[in-house]
PDB file of C-alpha atoms in Angstrom:
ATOM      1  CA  UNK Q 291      38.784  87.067 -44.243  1.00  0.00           C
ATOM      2  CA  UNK Q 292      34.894  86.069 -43.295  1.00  0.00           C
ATOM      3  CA  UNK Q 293      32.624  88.232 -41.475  1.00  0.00           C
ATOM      4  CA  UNK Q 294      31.988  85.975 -38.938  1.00  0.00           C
ATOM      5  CA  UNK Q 295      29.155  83.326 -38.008  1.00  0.00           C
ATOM      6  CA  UNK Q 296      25.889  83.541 -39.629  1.00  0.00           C
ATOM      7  CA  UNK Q 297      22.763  85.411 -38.305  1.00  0.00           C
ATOM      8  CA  UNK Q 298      19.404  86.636 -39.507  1.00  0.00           C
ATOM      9  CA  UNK Q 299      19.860  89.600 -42.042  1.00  0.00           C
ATOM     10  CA  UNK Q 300      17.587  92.951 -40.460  1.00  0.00           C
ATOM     11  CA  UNK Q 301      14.425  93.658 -42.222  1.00  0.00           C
ATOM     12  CA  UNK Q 302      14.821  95.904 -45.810  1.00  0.00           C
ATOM     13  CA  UNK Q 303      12.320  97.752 -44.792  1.00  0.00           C
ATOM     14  CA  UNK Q 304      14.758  99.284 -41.526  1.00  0.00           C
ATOM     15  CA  UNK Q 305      17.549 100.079 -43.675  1.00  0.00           C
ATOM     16  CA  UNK Q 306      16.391 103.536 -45.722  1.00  0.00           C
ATOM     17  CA  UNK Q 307      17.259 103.746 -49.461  1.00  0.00           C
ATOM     18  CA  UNK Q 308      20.114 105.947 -50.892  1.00  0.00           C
ATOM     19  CA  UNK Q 309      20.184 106.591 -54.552  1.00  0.00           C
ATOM     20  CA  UNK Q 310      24.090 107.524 -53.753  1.00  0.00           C
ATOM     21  CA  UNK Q 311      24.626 103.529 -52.892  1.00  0.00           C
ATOM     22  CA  UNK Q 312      24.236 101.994 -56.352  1.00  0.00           C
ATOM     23  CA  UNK Q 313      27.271 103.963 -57.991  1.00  0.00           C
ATOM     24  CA  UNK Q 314      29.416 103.031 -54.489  1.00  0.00           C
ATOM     25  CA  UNK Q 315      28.537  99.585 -55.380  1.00  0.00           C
ATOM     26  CA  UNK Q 316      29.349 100.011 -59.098  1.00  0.00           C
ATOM     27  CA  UNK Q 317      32.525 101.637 -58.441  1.00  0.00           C
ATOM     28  CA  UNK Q 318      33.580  98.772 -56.082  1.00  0.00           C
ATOM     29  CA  UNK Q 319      33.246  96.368 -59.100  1.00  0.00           C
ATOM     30  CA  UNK Q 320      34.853  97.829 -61.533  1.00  0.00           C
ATOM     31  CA  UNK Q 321      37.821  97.986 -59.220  1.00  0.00           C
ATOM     32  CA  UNK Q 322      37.553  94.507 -58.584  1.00  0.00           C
ATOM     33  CA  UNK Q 323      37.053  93.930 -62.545  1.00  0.00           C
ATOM     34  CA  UNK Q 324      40.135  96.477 -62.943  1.00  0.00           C
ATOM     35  CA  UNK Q 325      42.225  94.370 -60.795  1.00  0.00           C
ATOM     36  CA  UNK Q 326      41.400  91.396 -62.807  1.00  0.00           C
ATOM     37  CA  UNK Q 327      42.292  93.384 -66.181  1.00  0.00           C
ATOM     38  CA  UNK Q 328      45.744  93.376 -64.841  1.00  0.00           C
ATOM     39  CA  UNK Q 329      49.025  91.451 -65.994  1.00  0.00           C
ATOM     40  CA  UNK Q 330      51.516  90.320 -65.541  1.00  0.00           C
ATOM     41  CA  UNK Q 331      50.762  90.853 -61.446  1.00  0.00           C
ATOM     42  CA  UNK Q 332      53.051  87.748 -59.791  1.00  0.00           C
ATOM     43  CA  UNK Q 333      51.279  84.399 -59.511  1.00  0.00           C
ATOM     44  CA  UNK Q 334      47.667  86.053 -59.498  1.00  0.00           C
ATOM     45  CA  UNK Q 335      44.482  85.356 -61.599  1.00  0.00           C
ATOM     46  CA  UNK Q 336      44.079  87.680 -64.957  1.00  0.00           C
ATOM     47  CA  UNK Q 337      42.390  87.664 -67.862  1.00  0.00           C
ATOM     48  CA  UNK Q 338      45.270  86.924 -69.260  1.00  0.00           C
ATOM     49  CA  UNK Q 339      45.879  83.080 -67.677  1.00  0.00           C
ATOM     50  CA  UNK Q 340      45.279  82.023 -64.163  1.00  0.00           C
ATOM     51  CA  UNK Q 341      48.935  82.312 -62.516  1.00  0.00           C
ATOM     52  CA  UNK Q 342      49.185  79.755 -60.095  1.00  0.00           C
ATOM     53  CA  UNK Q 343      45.161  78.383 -59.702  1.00  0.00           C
ATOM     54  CA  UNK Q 344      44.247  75.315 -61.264  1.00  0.00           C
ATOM     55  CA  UNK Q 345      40.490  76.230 -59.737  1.00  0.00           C
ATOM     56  CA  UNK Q 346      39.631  79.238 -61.072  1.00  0.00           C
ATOM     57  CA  UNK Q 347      39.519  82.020 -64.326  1.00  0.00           C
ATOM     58  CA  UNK Q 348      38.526  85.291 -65.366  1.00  0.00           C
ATOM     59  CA  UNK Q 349      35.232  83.667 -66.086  1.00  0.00           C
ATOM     60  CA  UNK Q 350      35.382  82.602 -62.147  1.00  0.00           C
ATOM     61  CA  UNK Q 351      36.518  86.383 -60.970  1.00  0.00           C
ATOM     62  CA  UNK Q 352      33.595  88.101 -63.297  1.00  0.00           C
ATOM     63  CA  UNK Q 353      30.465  86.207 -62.125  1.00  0.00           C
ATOM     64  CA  UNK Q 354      31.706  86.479 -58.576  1.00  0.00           C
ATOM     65  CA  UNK Q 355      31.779  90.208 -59.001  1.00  0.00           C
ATOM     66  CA  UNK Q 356      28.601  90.251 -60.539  1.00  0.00           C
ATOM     67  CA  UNK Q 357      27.400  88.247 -57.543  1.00  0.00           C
ATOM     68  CA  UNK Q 358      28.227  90.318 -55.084  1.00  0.00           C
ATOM     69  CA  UNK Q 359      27.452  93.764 -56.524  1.00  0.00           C
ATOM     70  CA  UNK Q 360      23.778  94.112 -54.944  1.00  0.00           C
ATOM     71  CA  UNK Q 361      25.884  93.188 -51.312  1.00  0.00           C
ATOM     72  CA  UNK Q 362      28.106  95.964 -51.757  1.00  0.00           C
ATOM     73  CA  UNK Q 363      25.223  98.127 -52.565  1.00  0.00           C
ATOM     74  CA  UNK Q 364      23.573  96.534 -49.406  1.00  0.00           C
ATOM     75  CA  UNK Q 365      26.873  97.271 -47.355  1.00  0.00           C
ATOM     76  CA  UNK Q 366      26.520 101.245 -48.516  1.00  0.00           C
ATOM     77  CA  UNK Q 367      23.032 101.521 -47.673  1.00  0.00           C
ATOM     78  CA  UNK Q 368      23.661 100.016 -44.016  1.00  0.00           C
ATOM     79  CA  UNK Q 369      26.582 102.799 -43.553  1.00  0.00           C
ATOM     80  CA  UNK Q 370      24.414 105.414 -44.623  1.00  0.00           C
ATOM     81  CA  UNK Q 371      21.975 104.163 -42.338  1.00  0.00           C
ATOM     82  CA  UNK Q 372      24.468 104.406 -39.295  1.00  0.00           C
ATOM     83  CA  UNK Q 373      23.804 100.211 -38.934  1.00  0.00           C
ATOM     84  CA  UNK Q 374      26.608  98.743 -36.424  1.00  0.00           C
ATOM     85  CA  UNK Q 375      28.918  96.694 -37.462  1.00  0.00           C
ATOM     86  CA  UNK Q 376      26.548  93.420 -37.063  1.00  0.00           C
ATOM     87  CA  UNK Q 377      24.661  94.168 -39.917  1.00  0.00           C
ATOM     88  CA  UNK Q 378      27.491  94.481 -41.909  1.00  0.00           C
ATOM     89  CA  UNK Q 379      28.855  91.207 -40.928  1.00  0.00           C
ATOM     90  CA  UNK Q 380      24.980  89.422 -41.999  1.00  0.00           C
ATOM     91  CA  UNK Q 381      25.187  91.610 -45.337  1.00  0.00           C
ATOM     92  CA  UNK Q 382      28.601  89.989 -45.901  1.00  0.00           C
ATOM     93  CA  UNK Q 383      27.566  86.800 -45.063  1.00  0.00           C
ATOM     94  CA  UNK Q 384      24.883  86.895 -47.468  1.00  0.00           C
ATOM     95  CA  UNK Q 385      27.767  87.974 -50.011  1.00  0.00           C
ATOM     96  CA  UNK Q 386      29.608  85.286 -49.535  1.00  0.00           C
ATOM     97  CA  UNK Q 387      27.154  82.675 -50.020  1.00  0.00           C
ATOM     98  CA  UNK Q 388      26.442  84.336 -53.078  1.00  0.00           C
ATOM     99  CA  UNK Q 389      30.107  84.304 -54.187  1.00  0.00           C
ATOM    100  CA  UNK Q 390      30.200  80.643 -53.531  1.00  0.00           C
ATOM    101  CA  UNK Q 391      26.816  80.110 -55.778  1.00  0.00           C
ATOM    102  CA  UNK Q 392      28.443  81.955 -58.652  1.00  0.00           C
ATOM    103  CA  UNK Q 393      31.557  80.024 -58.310  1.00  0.00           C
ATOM    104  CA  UNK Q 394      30.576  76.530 -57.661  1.00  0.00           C
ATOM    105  CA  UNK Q 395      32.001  76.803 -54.081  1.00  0.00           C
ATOM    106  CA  UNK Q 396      35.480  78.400 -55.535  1.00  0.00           C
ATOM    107  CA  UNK Q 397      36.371  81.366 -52.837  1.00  0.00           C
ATOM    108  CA  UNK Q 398      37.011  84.354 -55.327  1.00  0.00           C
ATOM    109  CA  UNK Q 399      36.699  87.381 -53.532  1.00  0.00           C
ATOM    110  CA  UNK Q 400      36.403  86.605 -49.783  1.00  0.00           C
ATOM    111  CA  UNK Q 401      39.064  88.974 -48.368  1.00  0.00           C
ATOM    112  CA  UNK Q 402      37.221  91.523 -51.200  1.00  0.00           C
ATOM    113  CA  UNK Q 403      34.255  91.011 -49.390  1.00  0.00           C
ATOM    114  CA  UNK Q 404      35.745  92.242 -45.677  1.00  0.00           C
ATOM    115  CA  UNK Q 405      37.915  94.865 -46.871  1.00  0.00           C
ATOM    116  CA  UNK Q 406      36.048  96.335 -50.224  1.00  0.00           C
ATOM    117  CA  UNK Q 407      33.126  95.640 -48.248  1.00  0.00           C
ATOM    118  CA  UNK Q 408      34.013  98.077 -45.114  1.00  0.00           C
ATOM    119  CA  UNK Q 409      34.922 100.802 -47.525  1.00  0.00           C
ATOM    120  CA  UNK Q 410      31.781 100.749 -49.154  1.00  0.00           C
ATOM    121  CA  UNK Q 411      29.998 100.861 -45.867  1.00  0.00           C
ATOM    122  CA  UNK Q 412      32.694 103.738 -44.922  1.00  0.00           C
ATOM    123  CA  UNK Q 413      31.748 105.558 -48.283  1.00  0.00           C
ATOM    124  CA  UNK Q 414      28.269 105.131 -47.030  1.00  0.00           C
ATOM    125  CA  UNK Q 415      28.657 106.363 -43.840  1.00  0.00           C
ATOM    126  CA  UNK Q 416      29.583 109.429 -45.643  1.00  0.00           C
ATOM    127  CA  UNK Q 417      26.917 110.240 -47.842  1.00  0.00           C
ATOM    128  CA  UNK Q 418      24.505 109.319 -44.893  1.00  0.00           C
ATOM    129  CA  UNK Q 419      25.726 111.772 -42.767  1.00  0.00           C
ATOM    130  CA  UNK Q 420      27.130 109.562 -39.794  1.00  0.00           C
ATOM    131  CA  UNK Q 421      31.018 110.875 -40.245  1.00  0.00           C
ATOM    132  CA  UNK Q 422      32.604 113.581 -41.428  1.00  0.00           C
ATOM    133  CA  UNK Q 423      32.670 113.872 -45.506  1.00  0.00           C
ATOM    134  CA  UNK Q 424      35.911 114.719 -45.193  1.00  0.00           C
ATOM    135  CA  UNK Q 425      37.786 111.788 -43.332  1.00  0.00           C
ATOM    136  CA  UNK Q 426      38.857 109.324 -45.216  1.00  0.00           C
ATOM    137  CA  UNK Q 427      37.615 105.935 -45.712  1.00  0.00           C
ATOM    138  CA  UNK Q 428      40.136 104.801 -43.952  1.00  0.00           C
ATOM    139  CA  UNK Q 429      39.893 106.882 -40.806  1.00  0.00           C
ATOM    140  CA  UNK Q 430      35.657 106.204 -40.944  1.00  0.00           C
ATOM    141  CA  UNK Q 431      36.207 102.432 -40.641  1.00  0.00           C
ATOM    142  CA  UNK Q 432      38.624 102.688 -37.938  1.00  0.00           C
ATOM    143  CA  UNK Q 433      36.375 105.145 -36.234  1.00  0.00           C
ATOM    144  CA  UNK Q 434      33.299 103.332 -36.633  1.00  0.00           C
ATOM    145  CA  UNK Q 435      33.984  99.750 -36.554  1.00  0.00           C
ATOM    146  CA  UNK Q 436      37.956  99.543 -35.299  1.00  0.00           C
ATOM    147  CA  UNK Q 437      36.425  97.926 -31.902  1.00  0.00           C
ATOM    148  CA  UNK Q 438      33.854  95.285 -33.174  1.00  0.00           C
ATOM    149  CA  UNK Q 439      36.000  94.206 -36.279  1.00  0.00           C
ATOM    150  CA  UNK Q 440      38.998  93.414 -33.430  1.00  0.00           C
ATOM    151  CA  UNK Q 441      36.163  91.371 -30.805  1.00  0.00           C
ATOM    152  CA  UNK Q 442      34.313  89.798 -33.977  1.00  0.00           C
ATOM    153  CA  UNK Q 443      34.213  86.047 -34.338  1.00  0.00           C
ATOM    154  CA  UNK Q 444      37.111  84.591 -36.916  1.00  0.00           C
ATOM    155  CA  UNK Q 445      36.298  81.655 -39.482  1.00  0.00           C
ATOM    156  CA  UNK Q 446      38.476  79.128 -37.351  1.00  0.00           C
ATOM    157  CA  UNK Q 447      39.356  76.645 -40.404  1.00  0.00           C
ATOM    158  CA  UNK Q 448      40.106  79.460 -42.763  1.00  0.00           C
ATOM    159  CA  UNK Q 449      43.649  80.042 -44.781  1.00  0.00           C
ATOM    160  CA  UNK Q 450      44.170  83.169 -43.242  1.00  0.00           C
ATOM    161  CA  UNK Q 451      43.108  81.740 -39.730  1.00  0.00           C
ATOM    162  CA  UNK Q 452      45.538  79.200 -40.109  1.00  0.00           C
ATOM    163  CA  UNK Q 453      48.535  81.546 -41.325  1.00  0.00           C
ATOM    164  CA  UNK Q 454      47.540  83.957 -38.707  1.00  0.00           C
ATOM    165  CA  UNK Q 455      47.614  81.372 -35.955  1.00  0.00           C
ATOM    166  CA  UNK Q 456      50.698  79.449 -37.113  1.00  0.00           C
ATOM    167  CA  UNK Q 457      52.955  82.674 -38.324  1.00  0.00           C
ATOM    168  CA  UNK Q 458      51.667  85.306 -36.112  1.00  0.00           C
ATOM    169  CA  UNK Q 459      50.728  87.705 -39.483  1.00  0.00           C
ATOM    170  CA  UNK Q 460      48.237  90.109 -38.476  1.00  0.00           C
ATOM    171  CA  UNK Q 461      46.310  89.774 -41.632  1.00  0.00           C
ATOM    172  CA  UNK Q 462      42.979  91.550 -43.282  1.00  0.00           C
ATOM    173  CA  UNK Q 463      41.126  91.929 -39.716  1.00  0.00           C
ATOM    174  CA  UNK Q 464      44.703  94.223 -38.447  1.00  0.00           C
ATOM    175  CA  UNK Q 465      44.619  95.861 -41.317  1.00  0.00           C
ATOM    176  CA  UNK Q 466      40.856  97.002 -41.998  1.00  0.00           C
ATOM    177  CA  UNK Q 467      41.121  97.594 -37.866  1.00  0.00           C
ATOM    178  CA  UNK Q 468      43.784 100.519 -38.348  1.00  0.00           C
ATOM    179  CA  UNK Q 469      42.004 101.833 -40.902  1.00  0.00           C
ATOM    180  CA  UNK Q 470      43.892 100.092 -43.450  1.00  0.00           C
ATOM    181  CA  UNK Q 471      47.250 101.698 -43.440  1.00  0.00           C
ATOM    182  CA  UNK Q 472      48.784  99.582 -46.583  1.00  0.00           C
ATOM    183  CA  UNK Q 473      46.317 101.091 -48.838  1.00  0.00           C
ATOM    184  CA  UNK Q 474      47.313 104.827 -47.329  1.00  0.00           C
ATOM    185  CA  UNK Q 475      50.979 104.365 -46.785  1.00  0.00           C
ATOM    186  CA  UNK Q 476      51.997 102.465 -50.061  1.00  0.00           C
ATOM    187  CA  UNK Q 477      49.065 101.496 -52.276  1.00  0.00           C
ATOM    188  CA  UNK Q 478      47.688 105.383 -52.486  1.00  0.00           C
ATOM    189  CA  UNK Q 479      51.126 107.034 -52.904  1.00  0.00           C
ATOM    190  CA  UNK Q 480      52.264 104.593 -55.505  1.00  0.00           C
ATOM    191  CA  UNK Q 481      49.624 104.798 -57.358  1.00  0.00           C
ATOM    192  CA  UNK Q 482      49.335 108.543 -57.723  1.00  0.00           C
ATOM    193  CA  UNK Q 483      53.058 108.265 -58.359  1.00  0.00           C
ATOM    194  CA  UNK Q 484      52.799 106.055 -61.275  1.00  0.00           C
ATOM    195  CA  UNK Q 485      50.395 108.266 -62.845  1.00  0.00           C
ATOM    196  CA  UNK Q 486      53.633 110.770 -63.068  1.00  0.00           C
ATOM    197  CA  UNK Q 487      55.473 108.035 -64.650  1.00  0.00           C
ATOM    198  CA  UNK Q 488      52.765 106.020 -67.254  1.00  0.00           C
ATOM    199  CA  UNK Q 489      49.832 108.937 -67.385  1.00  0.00           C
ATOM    200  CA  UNK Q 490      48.498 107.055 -70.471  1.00  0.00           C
ATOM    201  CA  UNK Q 491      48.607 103.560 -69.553  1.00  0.00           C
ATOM    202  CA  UNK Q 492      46.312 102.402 -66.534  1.00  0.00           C
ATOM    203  CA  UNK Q 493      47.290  99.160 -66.241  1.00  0.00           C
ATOM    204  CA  UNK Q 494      50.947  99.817 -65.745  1.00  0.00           C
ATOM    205  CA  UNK Q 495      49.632 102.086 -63.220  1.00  0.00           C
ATOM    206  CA  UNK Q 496      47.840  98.889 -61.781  1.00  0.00           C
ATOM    207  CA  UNK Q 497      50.919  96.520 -62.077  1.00  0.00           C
ATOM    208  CA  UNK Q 498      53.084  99.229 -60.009  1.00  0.00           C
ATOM    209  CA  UNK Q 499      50.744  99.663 -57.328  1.00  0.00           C
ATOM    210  CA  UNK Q 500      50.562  95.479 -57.231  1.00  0.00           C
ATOM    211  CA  UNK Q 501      53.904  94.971 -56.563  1.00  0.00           C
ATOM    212  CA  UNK Q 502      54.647  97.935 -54.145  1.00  0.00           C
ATOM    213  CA  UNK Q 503      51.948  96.208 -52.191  1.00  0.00           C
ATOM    214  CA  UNK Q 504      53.490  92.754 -52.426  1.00  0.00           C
ATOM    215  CA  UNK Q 505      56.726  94.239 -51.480  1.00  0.00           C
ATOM    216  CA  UNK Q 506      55.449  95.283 -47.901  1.00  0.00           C
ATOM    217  CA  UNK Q 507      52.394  93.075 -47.304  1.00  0.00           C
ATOM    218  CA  UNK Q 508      52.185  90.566 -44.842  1.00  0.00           C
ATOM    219  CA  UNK Q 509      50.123  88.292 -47.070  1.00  0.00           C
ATOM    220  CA  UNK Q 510      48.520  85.584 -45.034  1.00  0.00           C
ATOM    221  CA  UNK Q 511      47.502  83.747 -48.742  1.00  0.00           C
ATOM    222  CA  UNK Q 512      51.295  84.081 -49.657  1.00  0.00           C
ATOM    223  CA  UNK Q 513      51.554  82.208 -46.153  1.00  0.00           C
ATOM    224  CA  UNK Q 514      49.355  79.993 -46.452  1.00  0.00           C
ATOM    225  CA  UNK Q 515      50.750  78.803 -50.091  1.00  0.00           C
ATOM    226  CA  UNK Q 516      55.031  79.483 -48.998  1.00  0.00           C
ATOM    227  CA  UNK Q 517      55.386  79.571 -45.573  1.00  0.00           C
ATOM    228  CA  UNK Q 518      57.642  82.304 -44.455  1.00  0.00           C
ATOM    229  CA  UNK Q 519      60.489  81.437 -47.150  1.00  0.00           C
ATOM    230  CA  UNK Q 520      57.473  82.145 -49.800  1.00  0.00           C
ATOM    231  CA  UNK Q 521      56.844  85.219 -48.268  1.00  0.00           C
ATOM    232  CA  UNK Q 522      60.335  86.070 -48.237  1.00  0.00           C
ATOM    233  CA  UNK Q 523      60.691  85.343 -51.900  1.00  0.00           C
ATOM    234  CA  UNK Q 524      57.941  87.344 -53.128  1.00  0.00           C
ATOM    235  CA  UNK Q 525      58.258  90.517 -51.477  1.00  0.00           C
ATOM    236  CA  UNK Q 526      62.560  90.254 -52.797  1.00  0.00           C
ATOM    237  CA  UNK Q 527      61.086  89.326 -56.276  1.00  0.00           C
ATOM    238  CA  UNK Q 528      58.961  92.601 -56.147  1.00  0.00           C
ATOM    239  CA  UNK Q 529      61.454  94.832 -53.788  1.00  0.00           C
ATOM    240  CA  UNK Q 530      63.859  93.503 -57.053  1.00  0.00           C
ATOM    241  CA  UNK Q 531      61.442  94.955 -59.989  1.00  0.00           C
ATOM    242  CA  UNK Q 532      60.639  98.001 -58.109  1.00  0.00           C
ATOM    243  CA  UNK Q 533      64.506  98.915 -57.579  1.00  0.00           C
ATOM    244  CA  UNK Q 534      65.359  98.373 -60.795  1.00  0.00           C
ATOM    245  CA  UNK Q 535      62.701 100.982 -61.932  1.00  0.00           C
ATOM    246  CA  UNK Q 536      59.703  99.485 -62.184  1.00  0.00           C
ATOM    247  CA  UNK Q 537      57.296 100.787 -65.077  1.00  0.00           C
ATOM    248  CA  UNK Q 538      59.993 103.582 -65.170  1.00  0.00           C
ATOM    249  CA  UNK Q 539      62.674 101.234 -66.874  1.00  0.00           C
ATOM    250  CA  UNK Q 540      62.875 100.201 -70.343  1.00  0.00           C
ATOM    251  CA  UNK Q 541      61.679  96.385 -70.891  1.00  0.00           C
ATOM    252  CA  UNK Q 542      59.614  96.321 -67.784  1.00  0.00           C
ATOM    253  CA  UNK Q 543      57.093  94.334 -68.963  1.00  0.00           C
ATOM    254  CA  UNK Q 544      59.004  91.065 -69.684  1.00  0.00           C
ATOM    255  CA  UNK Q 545      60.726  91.634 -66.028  1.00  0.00           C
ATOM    256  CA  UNK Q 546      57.319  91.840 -64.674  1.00  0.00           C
ATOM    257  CA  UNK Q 547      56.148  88.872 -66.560  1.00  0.00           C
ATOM    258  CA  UNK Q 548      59.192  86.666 -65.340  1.00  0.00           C
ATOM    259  CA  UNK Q 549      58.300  87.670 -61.841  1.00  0.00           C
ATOM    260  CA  UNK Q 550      55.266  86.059 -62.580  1.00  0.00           C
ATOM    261  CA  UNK Q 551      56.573  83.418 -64.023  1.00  0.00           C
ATOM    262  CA  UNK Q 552      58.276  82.104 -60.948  1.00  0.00           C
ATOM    263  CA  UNK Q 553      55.919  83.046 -58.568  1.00  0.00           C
ATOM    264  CA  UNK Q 554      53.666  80.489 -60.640  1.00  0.00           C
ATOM    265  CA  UNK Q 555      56.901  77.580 -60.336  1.00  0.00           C
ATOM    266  CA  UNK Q 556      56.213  78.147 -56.876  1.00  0.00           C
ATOM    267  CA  UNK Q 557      52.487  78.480 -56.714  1.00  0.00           C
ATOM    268  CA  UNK Q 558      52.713  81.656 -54.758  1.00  0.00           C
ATOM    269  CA  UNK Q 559      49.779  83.783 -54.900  1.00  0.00           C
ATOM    270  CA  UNK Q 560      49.265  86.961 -53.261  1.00  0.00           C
ATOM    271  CA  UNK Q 561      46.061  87.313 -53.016  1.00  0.00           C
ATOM    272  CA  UNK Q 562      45.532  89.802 -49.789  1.00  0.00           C
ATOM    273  CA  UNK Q 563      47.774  91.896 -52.278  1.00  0.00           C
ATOM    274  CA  UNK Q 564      45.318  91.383 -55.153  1.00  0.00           C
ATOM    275  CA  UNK Q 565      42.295  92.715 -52.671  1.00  0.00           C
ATOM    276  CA  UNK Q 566      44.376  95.601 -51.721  1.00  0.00           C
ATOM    277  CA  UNK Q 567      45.144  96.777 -54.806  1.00  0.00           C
ATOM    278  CA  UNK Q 568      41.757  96.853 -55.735  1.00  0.00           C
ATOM    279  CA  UNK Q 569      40.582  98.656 -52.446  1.00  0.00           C
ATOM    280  CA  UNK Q 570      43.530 101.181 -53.609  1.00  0.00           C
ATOM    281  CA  UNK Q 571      41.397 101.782 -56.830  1.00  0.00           C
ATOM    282  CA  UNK Q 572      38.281 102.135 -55.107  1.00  0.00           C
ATOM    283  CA  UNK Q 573      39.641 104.769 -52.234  1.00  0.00           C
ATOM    284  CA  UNK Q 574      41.453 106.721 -55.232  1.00  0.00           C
ATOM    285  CA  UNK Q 575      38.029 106.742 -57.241  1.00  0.00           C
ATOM    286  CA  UNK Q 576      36.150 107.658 -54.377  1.00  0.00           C
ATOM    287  CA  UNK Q 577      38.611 110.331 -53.416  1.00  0.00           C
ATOM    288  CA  UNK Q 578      38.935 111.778 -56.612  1.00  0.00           C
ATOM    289  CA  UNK Q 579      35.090 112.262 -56.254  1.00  0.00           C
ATOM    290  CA  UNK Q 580      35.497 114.403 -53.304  1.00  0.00           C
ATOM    291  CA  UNK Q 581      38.230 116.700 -54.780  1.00  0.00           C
TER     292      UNK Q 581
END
């Protein structure tokens, strides 16, 4: 989802500098590059192949993150600062134009953008002094921003404008606006769960977590790509692995990768699921800071 309709970005010189900012930023990334170093996850991008794009790669996903690094630093720094929720929106602007620089017009990491992008201005908000240290991310975005991200202006033309409209899905604006309860209510919990269950391998860790969240999501890009029948088919196809064990189960790895596999026949991708499970990394890593 977009931030909204352009405007003049506020002087540097009004937004104060936090040393803190640059390892928010850093740790954003490296979620986002995380998520990327996952496979099989059904229909989405990996280093591995590109599941059902024909437009983009690894290469694609890498400079995009690279791209938008400074803007998530940016986004910290104007959390810290106690900035509303307008400069946010001209700081994510900024990011994606960026994005579509690295990418040669190729939308990467849009929805990354909005929702990574509030958590680093959350995390922020935190280490500036504005909130609470103790509330979560979560409960700082809805806190601070719940209002303005509900009244802010909507990219008209976009996919998830168009599967919002025509479906009725709620979509990354709900969610960020509730203070992201898919990231709290399944992403977190399956995550630390999976730890229990693979404590040496990450990346299963990663591929749980992915389809947990495709199991429950409403996925506007799964929408957008399948209609409601798509919908319907990937969160059975990932309701299916998870009930039959998961990472838990013995050849897990080839069930994951058939999932995949048809997800790609179909050219489903769920790609709000992909930016959630990377916000999942970055609230656990952030958390795990605090503790």
């Amino acid at each position: 989802m977009a931030f909204g309709t352009k405007r003049p970005l506020p002087s540097k010189a009004q937004v104060p500098c936090f040393p803190e900012a640059g390892a928010i930023a850093a740790s954003a990334v490296r979620c986002l590059l995380d998520e990327l170093e996952t496979w099989p996850k059904p229909g989405l991008v990996s280093h591995i192949d590109s599941g059902s794009h024909e437009d983009m790669d690894a290469g694609t996903f890498r400079a995009s993150a690279a791209a938008i690094g400074p803007y998530f630093q940016a986004l910290a720094e104007a959390g810290a600062a106690g900035l509303a929720m307008r400069a946010l929106r001209e700081i994510g602007l900024d990011a994606e134009a960026a994005m579509l620089a690295a990418t040669s017009g190729v939308n990467t990491h849009r929805g990354a953008i909005f929702g990574l992008g509030l958590l680093c201005g959350a995390a922020g908000a935190r280490i500036g002094g504005q909130v609470d240290p103790t509330l979560s991310l979560g409960t700082v975005v809805l806190r601070l921003w719940a209002r303005s991200i509900f009244e802010g202006p909507m990219v008209p033309h976009s996919h998830g404008q168009v599967a919002r409209r025509r479906f009725g899905a709620g979509g990354a604006r709900i969610e960020a606006a509730l203070g992201f309860p898919s990231i709290y209510h399944v992403g977190l919990p399956t995550l630390r769960k999976s730890v229990l269950e693979a404590p040496d391998d990450a990346e299963a860790q990663r591929i749980e977590t992915c389809f947990a969240l495709i199991a429950v999501v409403e996925d506007t890009s799964l929408l957008h790509r399948g209609g409601l029948s798509g919908l319907d088919f990937a969160r059975r196809a990932a309701r299916r692995f998870l009930d039959q064990g998961g990472i838990g189960a013995p050849g897990w790895r080839d069930r994951a990768h058939f999932v995949h596999k048809s997800f790609v026949a179909r050219r489903l991708s769920p790609g709000g699921s992909a930016d959630l499970l990377a916000m999942t990394l970055f609230v656990d890593a952030q958390e795990r800071m605090l503790a």
